[in-house]
Each structure stands twice: as structure tokens, then as C-alpha cells.
Short mmCIF file of C-alpha atoms in Angstrom, two decimals:
data_model
loop_
_atom_site.label_atom_id
_atom_site.label_comp_id
_atom_site.label_asym_id
_atom_site.label_seq_id
_atom_site.Cartn_x
_atom_site.Cartn_y
_atom_site.Cartn_z
CA MET A 1 171.23 -54.84 138.86
CA SER A 2 169.79 -57.55 136.72
CA VAL A 3 166.10 -59.19 137.18
CA ASP A 4 166.79 -62.30 134.89
CA ILE A 5 165.91 -64.35 138.68
CA GLN A 6 164.10 -67.62 137.66
CA LEU A 7 161.57 -68.84 139.93
CA ALA A 8 162.51 -71.37 141.71
CA PRO A 9 161.94 -74.82 139.65
CA ALA A 10 159.17 -76.53 142.22
CA ILE A 11 156.92 -72.57 141.18
CA HIS A 12 156.24 -73.31 137.64
CA PHE A 13 154.66 -70.72 137.06
CA LYS A 14 152.62 -68.70 134.31
CA ALA A 15 150.16 -66.47 134.65
CA GLY A 16 146.65 -67.64 133.94
CA GLU A 17 147.16 -71.12 134.51
CA PRO A 18 146.02 -72.60 138.47
CA SER A 19 148.69 -72.65 140.75
CA ALA A 20 147.80 -75.06 142.59
CA LYS A 21 144.74 -77.78 142.33
CA PRO A 22 141.92 -76.78 144.33
CA GLY A 23 138.87 -78.89 145.49
CA ARG A 24 135.61 -79.33 143.10
CA GLY A 25 133.88 -77.37 145.17
CA GLY A 26 135.79 -74.53 144.54
CA THR A 27 135.95 -75.45 140.82
CA LEU A 28 132.49 -75.44 140.30
CA ALA A 29 132.12 -72.37 142.63
CA ALA A 30 135.07 -70.25 140.52
CA SER A 31 133.70 -71.91 136.95
CA ALA A 32 130.16 -70.55 139.03
CA LEU A 33 130.95 -67.51 139.52
CA ARG A 34 132.79 -66.41 135.90
CA ALA A 35 129.80 -67.94 133.77
CA GLY A 36 127.69 -65.49 136.29
CA SER A 37 129.81 -62.93 135.13
CA LEU A 38 129.55 -63.13 131.61
CA LEU A 39 125.65 -64.44 131.48
CA ALA A 40 125.38 -61.41 133.38
CA PHE A 41 127.03 -58.63 130.95
CA VAL A 42 125.43 -60.33 128.02
CA ALA A 43 121.43 -60.15 129.79
CA ILE A 44 122.44 -56.54 130.90
CA LEU A 45 123.49 -56.14 126.93
CA LEU A 46 120.25 -58.03 125.52
CA VAL A 47 117.91 -55.92 128.78
CA PHE A 48 119.12 -52.77 127.20
CA SER A 49 119.43 -53.86 123.39
CA LEU A 50 115.66 -54.50 123.73
CA THR A 51 114.52 -51.04 125.79
CA ALA A 52 116.29 -48.80 124.11
CA PRO A 53 116.80 -49.26 120.16
CA TYR A 54 119.92 -47.48 119.76
CA PHE A 55 122.01 -49.22 122.69
CA LEU A 56 124.28 -51.67 121.25
CA SER A 57 123.95 -48.69 117.45
CA VAL A 58 128.43 -48.54 116.49
CA GLY A 59 128.56 -44.99 117.64
CA ASN A 60 126.85 -45.28 121.47
CA ILE A 61 129.18 -48.35 121.61
CA GLY A 62 131.88 -45.87 120.49
CA ASN A 63 130.42 -43.25 122.84
CA VAL A 64 130.49 -45.95 125.86
CA LEU A 65 133.98 -46.99 124.96
CA GLY A 66 135.37 -43.32 125.03
CA GLN A 67 133.25 -42.28 128.04
CA SER A 68 135.26 -45.14 129.44
CA ALA A 69 138.44 -44.53 128.93
CA ILE A 70 139.63 -42.04 131.73
CA SER A 71 138.41 -44.74 134.12
CA GLY A 72 139.68 -47.48 131.92
CA VAL A 73 143.61 -45.88 132.31
CA LEU A 74 142.91 -45.59 136.03
CA ALA A 75 141.17 -48.61 136.43
CA ILE A 76 144.08 -50.44 134.73
CA GLY A 77 147.07 -48.59 136.51
CA LEU A 78 144.78 -49.67 140.11
CA THR A 79 145.60 -53.42 138.47
CA ILE A 80 149.26 -53.45 138.09
CA VAL A 81 148.85 -52.43 141.88
CA LEU A 82 146.78 -55.21 142.59
CA ILE A 83 148.81 -57.76 140.39
CA ALA A 84 151.64 -57.17 142.67
CA GLY A 85 150.45 -56.65 146.15
CA GLY A 86 147.84 -59.34 145.97
CA SER A 87 143.95 -59.12 145.50
CA ASN A 88 144.02 -58.25 149.98
CA VAL A 89 142.36 -54.73 150.49
CA VAL A 90 143.02 -54.18 153.33
CA THR A 91 146.80 -55.80 153.82
CA GLY A 92 147.53 -56.43 149.69
CA GLY A 93 147.44 -54.13 146.71
CA ILE A 94 145.07 -50.76 146.54
CA ASP A 95 145.78 -47.01 145.65
CA LEU A 96 143.23 -44.55 147.02
CA SER A 97 145.09 -41.73 145.82
CA LEU A 98 144.16 -42.89 141.73
CA ALA A 99 141.51 -40.22 141.24
CA ALA A 100 143.07 -37.53 142.90
CA ASN A 101 146.37 -37.93 141.09
CA MET A 102 144.08 -37.32 138.77
CA GLY A 103 142.86 -34.01 139.12
CA LEU A 104 146.18 -32.57 140.59
CA SER A 105 147.47 -33.96 136.80
CA ALA A 106 144.95 -32.00 135.51
CA ALA A 107 145.16 -29.35 136.69
CA VAL A 108 149.28 -29.06 136.25
CA TYR A 109 148.74 -29.83 132.91
CA ALA A 110 145.65 -27.28 132.38
CA THR A 111 147.45 -24.76 134.42
CA ALA A 112 151.13 -25.00 131.96
CA ALA A 113 148.61 -25.02 129.00
CA GLN A 114 146.93 -21.36 130.26
CA LEU A 115 150.92 -20.57 131.00
CA GLY A 116 151.44 -20.36 126.63
CA TYR A 117 153.93 -23.76 127.29
CA GLY A 118 153.01 -26.61 124.43
CA ASP A 119 151.73 -30.07 124.46
CA ALA A 120 155.00 -31.26 124.68
CA ALA A 121 155.94 -29.54 128.35
CA ALA A 122 152.58 -29.86 129.42
CA VAL A 123 152.42 -33.14 128.08
CA ALA A 124 155.70 -34.08 130.47
CA ALA A 125 154.30 -31.77 134.16
CA ALA A 126 151.15 -33.92 133.77
CA LEU A 127 153.02 -37.39 133.73
CA LEU A 128 155.45 -36.60 136.40
CA THR A 129 153.22 -35.30 139.01
CA GLY A 130 151.57 -38.69 138.47
CA LEU A 131 155.52 -40.25 139.07
CA LEU A 132 155.88 -37.98 141.84
CA ILE A 133 152.97 -39.09 143.40
CA GLY A 134 153.23 -42.38 142.65
CA ALA A 135 156.66 -42.15 143.56
CA VAL A 136 155.04 -40.77 147.24
CA ASN A 137 153.02 -44.02 147.49
CA ALA A 138 155.38 -46.23 146.64
CA ILE A 139 158.10 -44.19 149.76
CA ALA A 140 155.00 -44.54 152.24
CA VAL A 141 154.82 -48.27 151.25
CA VAL A 142 157.81 -50.10 150.38
CA GLY A 143 159.98 -47.46 152.23
CA ALA A 144 158.25 -46.66 155.76
CA GLY A 145 156.19 -50.08 155.71
CA ILE A 146 152.76 -48.29 156.15
CA VAL A 147 149.41 -50.12 155.29
CA PRO A 148 148.74 -49.22 151.57
CA LEU A 149 145.16 -48.73 152.42
CA LEU A 150 146.22 -46.50 155.14
CA ALA A 151 149.35 -44.82 153.05
CA THR A 152 147.29 -44.56 149.90
CA LEU A 153 144.68 -42.54 151.77
CA ALA A 154 146.71 -40.37 153.03
CA VAL A 155 148.40 -38.65 149.67
CA MET A 156 145.08 -38.96 147.99
CA ASN A 157 144.25 -36.38 150.85
CA ILE A 158 147.18 -34.46 150.42
CA VAL A 159 147.10 -34.84 146.71
CA ALA A 160 143.28 -33.06 146.89
CA GLY A 161 144.53 -30.07 148.89
CA LEU A 162 147.32 -29.25 146.63
CA GLU A 163 144.75 -29.76 143.58
CA LEU A 164 142.41 -27.19 145.83
CA VAL A 165 145.57 -24.96 146.84
CA LEU A 166 146.29 -24.48 142.64
CA THR A 167 142.66 -24.21 140.99
CA GLN A 168 141.74 -22.45 143.89
CA ASN A 169 138.50 -24.75 143.46
CA THR A 170 137.87 -22.73 139.97
CA VAL A 171 137.44 -24.27 136.74
CA ILE A 172 140.72 -23.73 134.44
CA PRO A 173 139.83 -24.38 130.58
CA ALA A 174 142.17 -25.27 128.62
CA SER A 175 142.40 -25.90 124.71
CA THR A 176 145.92 -26.96 122.64
CA PRO A 177 145.40 -28.62 119.13
CA LEU A 178 146.57 -32.01 121.10
CA LEU A 179 143.32 -31.86 123.04
CA ASN A 180 141.45 -30.80 120.81
CA ALA A 181 142.65 -34.32 118.26
CA LEU A 182 142.05 -36.28 121.63
CA SER A 183 138.11 -34.82 122.22
CA SER A 184 137.42 -35.11 118.31
CA SER A 185 136.13 -38.05 116.82
CA GLY A 186 137.65 -41.42 114.74
CA PRO A 187 137.36 -43.36 112.22
CA LEU A 188 133.30 -44.78 112.34
CA GLY A 189 132.74 -41.23 113.62
CA ILE A 190 133.94 -42.72 116.99
CA PRO A 191 135.90 -40.41 119.62
CA ALA A 192 139.07 -40.78 119.13
CA LEU A 193 140.13 -41.12 123.57
CA ALA A 194 137.85 -45.09 122.60
CA TYR A 195 140.66 -46.00 120.54
CA VAL A 196 143.51 -44.64 123.22
CA LEU A 197 141.39 -46.91 125.90
CA LEU A 198 142.38 -49.63 123.23
CA VAL A 199 145.75 -49.12 122.46
CA PHE A 200 147.02 -48.28 126.17
CA THR A 201 145.33 -51.39 127.42
CA LEU A 202 147.24 -53.60 123.93
CA ILE A 203 150.34 -51.85 125.80
CA ALA A 204 149.70 -52.68 129.55
CA ALA A 205 148.23 -56.22 128.64
CA ALA A 206 151.58 -57.13 126.77
CA PHE A 207 153.64 -55.76 128.83
CA VAL A 208 151.88 -56.96 132.27
CA GLN A 209 150.62 -60.30 130.81
CA TYR A 210 154.09 -61.75 128.40
CA THR A 211 156.62 -60.49 129.60
CA PRO A 212 159.13 -61.23 132.56
CA THR A 213 158.48 -58.32 134.43
CA GLY A 214 154.77 -58.74 134.50
CA LEU A 215 154.90 -62.42 135.11
CA ARG A 216 156.87 -61.78 138.51
CA LEU A 217 154.45 -59.16 139.24
CA TYR A 218 151.96 -61.95 139.48
CA ALA A 219 154.23 -64.26 141.44
CA VAL A 220 155.64 -60.96 143.45
CA GLY A 221 151.07 -60.62 144.67
CA GLU A 222 150.35 -64.40 145.01
CA PHE A 223 153.87 -66.76 146.58
CA PRO A 224 155.80 -63.34 148.44
CA ASP A 225 157.56 -65.87 149.97
CA ALA A 226 158.27 -68.34 146.79
CA ALA A 227 159.40 -65.12 145.60
CA ARG A 228 161.60 -63.39 148.54
CA ALA A 229 162.88 -67.35 148.40
CA ALA A 230 163.85 -67.10 144.72
CA GLY A 231 165.64 -64.20 144.65
CA LEU A 232 162.64 -61.87 143.19
CA PRO A 233 163.38 -57.84 144.47
CA VAL A 234 159.94 -57.45 146.10
CA ARG A 235 159.93 -54.40 147.36
CA ARG A 236 161.62 -53.12 143.88
CA LEU A 237 158.84 -54.86 142.15
CA VAL A 238 156.17 -53.24 144.36
CA ALA A 239 157.10 -49.66 144.03
CA GLY A 240 157.66 -50.30 140.43
CA ALA A 241 153.62 -50.97 140.08
CA PHE A 242 153.08 -48.25 142.98
CA ILE A 243 155.03 -45.20 140.62
CA ALA A 244 153.34 -46.80 137.44
CA SER A 245 150.02 -46.75 138.76
CA GLY A 246 150.60 -43.42 139.61
CA LEU A 247 151.86 -42.26 135.94
CA CYS A 248 148.35 -44.11 134.41
CA GLY A 249 146.84 -41.16 137.14
CA GLY A 250 148.86 -38.82 135.26
CA PHE A 251 147.85 -40.21 131.47
CA ALA A 252 144.70 -40.04 132.76
CA GLY A 253 145.00 -35.86 134.08
CA VAL A 254 146.12 -35.04 130.15
CA LEU A 255 142.36 -37.34 129.15
CA SER A 256 140.16 -34.88 132.13
CA VAL A 257 141.47 -32.39 130.69
CA SER A 258 140.84 -33.06 127.00
CA ASN A 259 137.40 -34.77 127.98
CA LEU A 260 136.28 -31.44 130.15
CA SER A 261 138.18 -28.98 128.09
CA GLY A 262 139.88 -27.96 131.16
CA SER A 263 140.62 -29.13 135.04
CA THR A 264 137.55 -29.19 137.56
CA THR A 265 137.43 -30.73 140.88
CA GLY A 266 135.69 -33.23 142.70
CA SER A 267 138.32 -35.41 140.91
CA GLY A 268 136.93 -38.21 144.27
CA GLU A 269 134.14 -38.58 142.80
CA MET A 270 135.72 -41.21 140.04
CA LEU A 271 136.83 -43.33 142.79
CA LEU A 272 134.34 -45.89 143.36
CA PRO A 273 133.93 -46.05 139.61
CA VAL A 274 138.33 -47.03 139.29
CA VAL A 275 137.86 -49.33 142.16
CA VAL A 276 135.07 -51.65 140.94
CA THR A 277 136.17 -51.67 137.43
CA ALA A 278 139.14 -53.35 138.97
CA LEU A 279 138.25 -55.24 141.42
CA LEU A 280 135.06 -56.39 139.21
CA GLY A 281 138.29 -56.78 136.65
CA SER A 282 138.96 -60.88 138.76
CA VAL A 283 135.64 -62.09 138.09
CA PHE A 284 136.27 -61.63 133.51
CA SER A 285 140.04 -63.34 134.09
CA ARG A 286 140.24 -67.92 134.52
CA ARG A 287 141.98 -68.25 138.14
CA LEU A 288 139.41 -65.34 139.52
CA VAL A 289 143.02 -62.59 139.79
CA PRO A 290 143.16 -59.05 138.56
CA THR A 291 144.34 -58.66 134.12
CA VAL A 292 144.71 -55.88 132.33
CA THR A 293 142.16 -57.20 129.66
CA GLY A 294 140.31 -58.21 132.85
CA THR A 295 139.48 -54.46 133.35
CA LEU A 296 138.95 -53.69 130.25
CA LEU A 297 135.84 -55.70 130.01
CA SER A 298 134.97 -54.45 133.45
CA ALA A 299 134.84 -50.82 132.56
CA LEU A 300 133.10 -51.66 129.62
CA PHE A 301 130.50 -53.86 132.02
CA VAL A 302 130.14 -50.43 134.62
CA GLY A 303 130.25 -48.25 131.15
CA PHE A 304 127.52 -49.85 129.02
CA LEU A 305 124.92 -50.01 132.86
CA ILE A 306 125.36 -46.08 133.34
CA ASN A 307 125.48 -45.86 129.56
CA GLY A 308 121.33 -48.13 130.20
CA PHE A 309 120.59 -45.89 132.55
CA GLN A 310 120.72 -43.12 131.24
CA LEU A 311 119.28 -44.61 127.63
CA LEU A 312 116.15 -44.72 129.91
CA ASN A 313 115.84 -41.96 132.19
CA ILE A 314 117.03 -43.77 135.31
CA SER A 315 118.79 -41.65 137.73
CA SER A 316 121.53 -41.75 138.34
CA VAL A 317 121.49 -42.06 142.08
CA LEU A 318 121.29 -45.36 141.36
CA VAL A 319 124.67 -46.17 139.34
CA SER A 320 126.47 -45.82 142.99
CA GLY A 321 124.13 -48.06 144.27
CA VAL A 322 124.38 -50.99 141.72
CA GLN A 323 128.28 -49.94 142.03
CA GLY A 324 129.10 -50.48 146.07
CA VAL A 325 126.63 -53.85 145.37
CA LEU A 326 129.01 -55.11 143.15
CA ILE A 327 131.93 -54.70 144.95
CA LEU A 328 130.32 -56.79 148.02
CA LEU A 329 129.69 -59.35 145.80
CA VAL A 330 132.71 -59.82 143.92
CA VAL A 331 134.14 -59.65 147.22
CA SER A 332 132.25 -61.46 148.84
CA ALA A 333 132.82 -64.13 146.13
CA THR A 334 136.65 -64.03 145.65
CA THR A 335 137.01 -64.09 149.42
CA LEU A 336 134.25 -67.62 150.01
CA LEU A 337 136.64 -69.38 146.90
CA ARG A 338 139.84 -68.78 148.23
CA ARG A 339 138.82 -69.80 151.82
CA GLN A 340 137.43 -72.70 150.06
CA GLU A 341 140.67 -73.46 148.10
CA ALA A 342 142.85 -73.11 150.88
#
């Protein structure tokens, strides 16, 4: 079925451009929020660079990129769901099963490697696992009409249980040529995972932000009624977003095995950083909407924050608290701005 359906002429939608003329107060508040987030980013870099001389070295920046690769890939998957489902975290786009998806996909990869299968078969099994989980989410949300927050929460628990059954709650070590390559260093001594994150971001950004399908995802998420009136396949696009998110979970599972030299339980701990990264990415876009490039900046923001805490020997317990505060600030600020613009 062709998807070459144009939006109604009155919409004139294009990602990254204002869709409606906000009030003067809303414009000033949005500008202040964007400028504030960038200033906070720069301020954190300055403070940590002054207190920890090694902070802004090439090696440390590469380490931050490498350490942000897994959460960055997962956050980009969540960003696609946010774009297609809208920014409402209750009734809009959300995928809480991503971290559990990564855990099960990693377990499948490590198990396949231990059974003697090659990298190609193990990677295919991990990606297929992620795709299946994404398809289950799509069926639950689009087919059964369950609110995404509840549907993906239920899937998260099912997937986490399957991971425990597969691994028997033990570590499954794995070592393959692909894992060795991913865990090594590349040019400039920067971890290979850092380059993986950058390449993956470029591919995802090119698809989401510069293709007709990507623009339709934005249209479905922001103007669902107009998208239906224009004849866009809304249900198919939303389902596709959940499947793409699941694929990101499978890919992150492969990266996780390379980072940990095997599969370990406890992937649920990744959920909060992933949600923080995806939601925080909105403040790095011009219209305060989710974008892939904004999510990359957000991943680096969170990564530098955690890295700075580690270099200064500040308790990691504070990191979760800071991430929770960031979620509250971003969600509150964007909600207030949207109400003001309405």
C-alpha cells in the first residue's frame, strides 16, 4: 500500500519549524528553557573541568561517549515512540519495556554464543528478540487499544521474567570476534562503542528527521486528528514506532554483551536513565519536541554529569536523585509551556 499521501495544504508541517504561533509569553519561556538547558550543559562542563583536570581530555570525552552508547541507543528508540505517540507520558508515546528488552536480547545473544553459534546468528537472534518485543507492544497498544504506559509496563514484567527463566538469574559470559571488536578502542584511543553511538545517531536522525516517513511520525504525534483527516496510516505508523523501538532494544542488547563481556541481570536499572535522556532531549530542540539529535545531546549531558560525579568521588546514590529532579523539571516546564501556548 502506498504511503505517498500529502498532508492537507493548511498544515504546512515540517519538523523543526513552529506549527502554531505561540503567545509572546510562551515564546519567551520556551527560549528561556532552551537557553537555560544549554547554559546548564556548559556550566556543568566548566565546573567539572575546573575541579577535575582530566574531565575535558579527549580520552575522557571518548569514555563518556562509549559509556553513553547503550543508554543512547535505547533513548533514541524511546524518542521514536515519543515522536509518533505524542509527548503525553500517560496517554502518549512511552515504552517502559526497553530496558528489559535489552536484558533479554543480551541473554539471547550470550546464550547463542555459548551454544556455538557465530556472530551473525547470535546478532540475528538478539535483533529478532527485540523486534518481537516491539511487535507485542504494537499489538497491545494499537491492536488492543491499551494505554502505552500500562501496555509496555506489563510487557516489561513479562520480558524481565523471561530473562530470569533463560539465565536462571546467573551471568552468561560470552566472547566472540564481534564482541572483542566492540569492546576495543578505535582511532584516537576512543572506545569503539563511541563510534557506534555516533554512526547509529546519524542513521536514525537521517531517517526520522529528513524522510517523509519521519515527517509523518511527527504529524501523527502532534496532530493525530489532522493526520487521520489527511489519510495518513496513523495506526501503522504508531505500530512501526514501537517495532523500531524494539529493534533498538535488541541492538542495545548486543552492545551490552560487549560492554559487560556477557549477559547479566539487573537491566531494569537502565530504565530511569533512558527515560531521563529521552525526555530531556526535548529541551535541546527549537520547538521543545523530541528529536534524535537532541537525544544525543541529552545522553552526553547525563553522561558528563555521571562522569563528573565519578571523577569527584561523589556518591553515585545522588545520580538517581539528580535524574529524578531532571525529569520533574523537564516535564513540568514543557507541560506549562504547552498550556500557555494552547
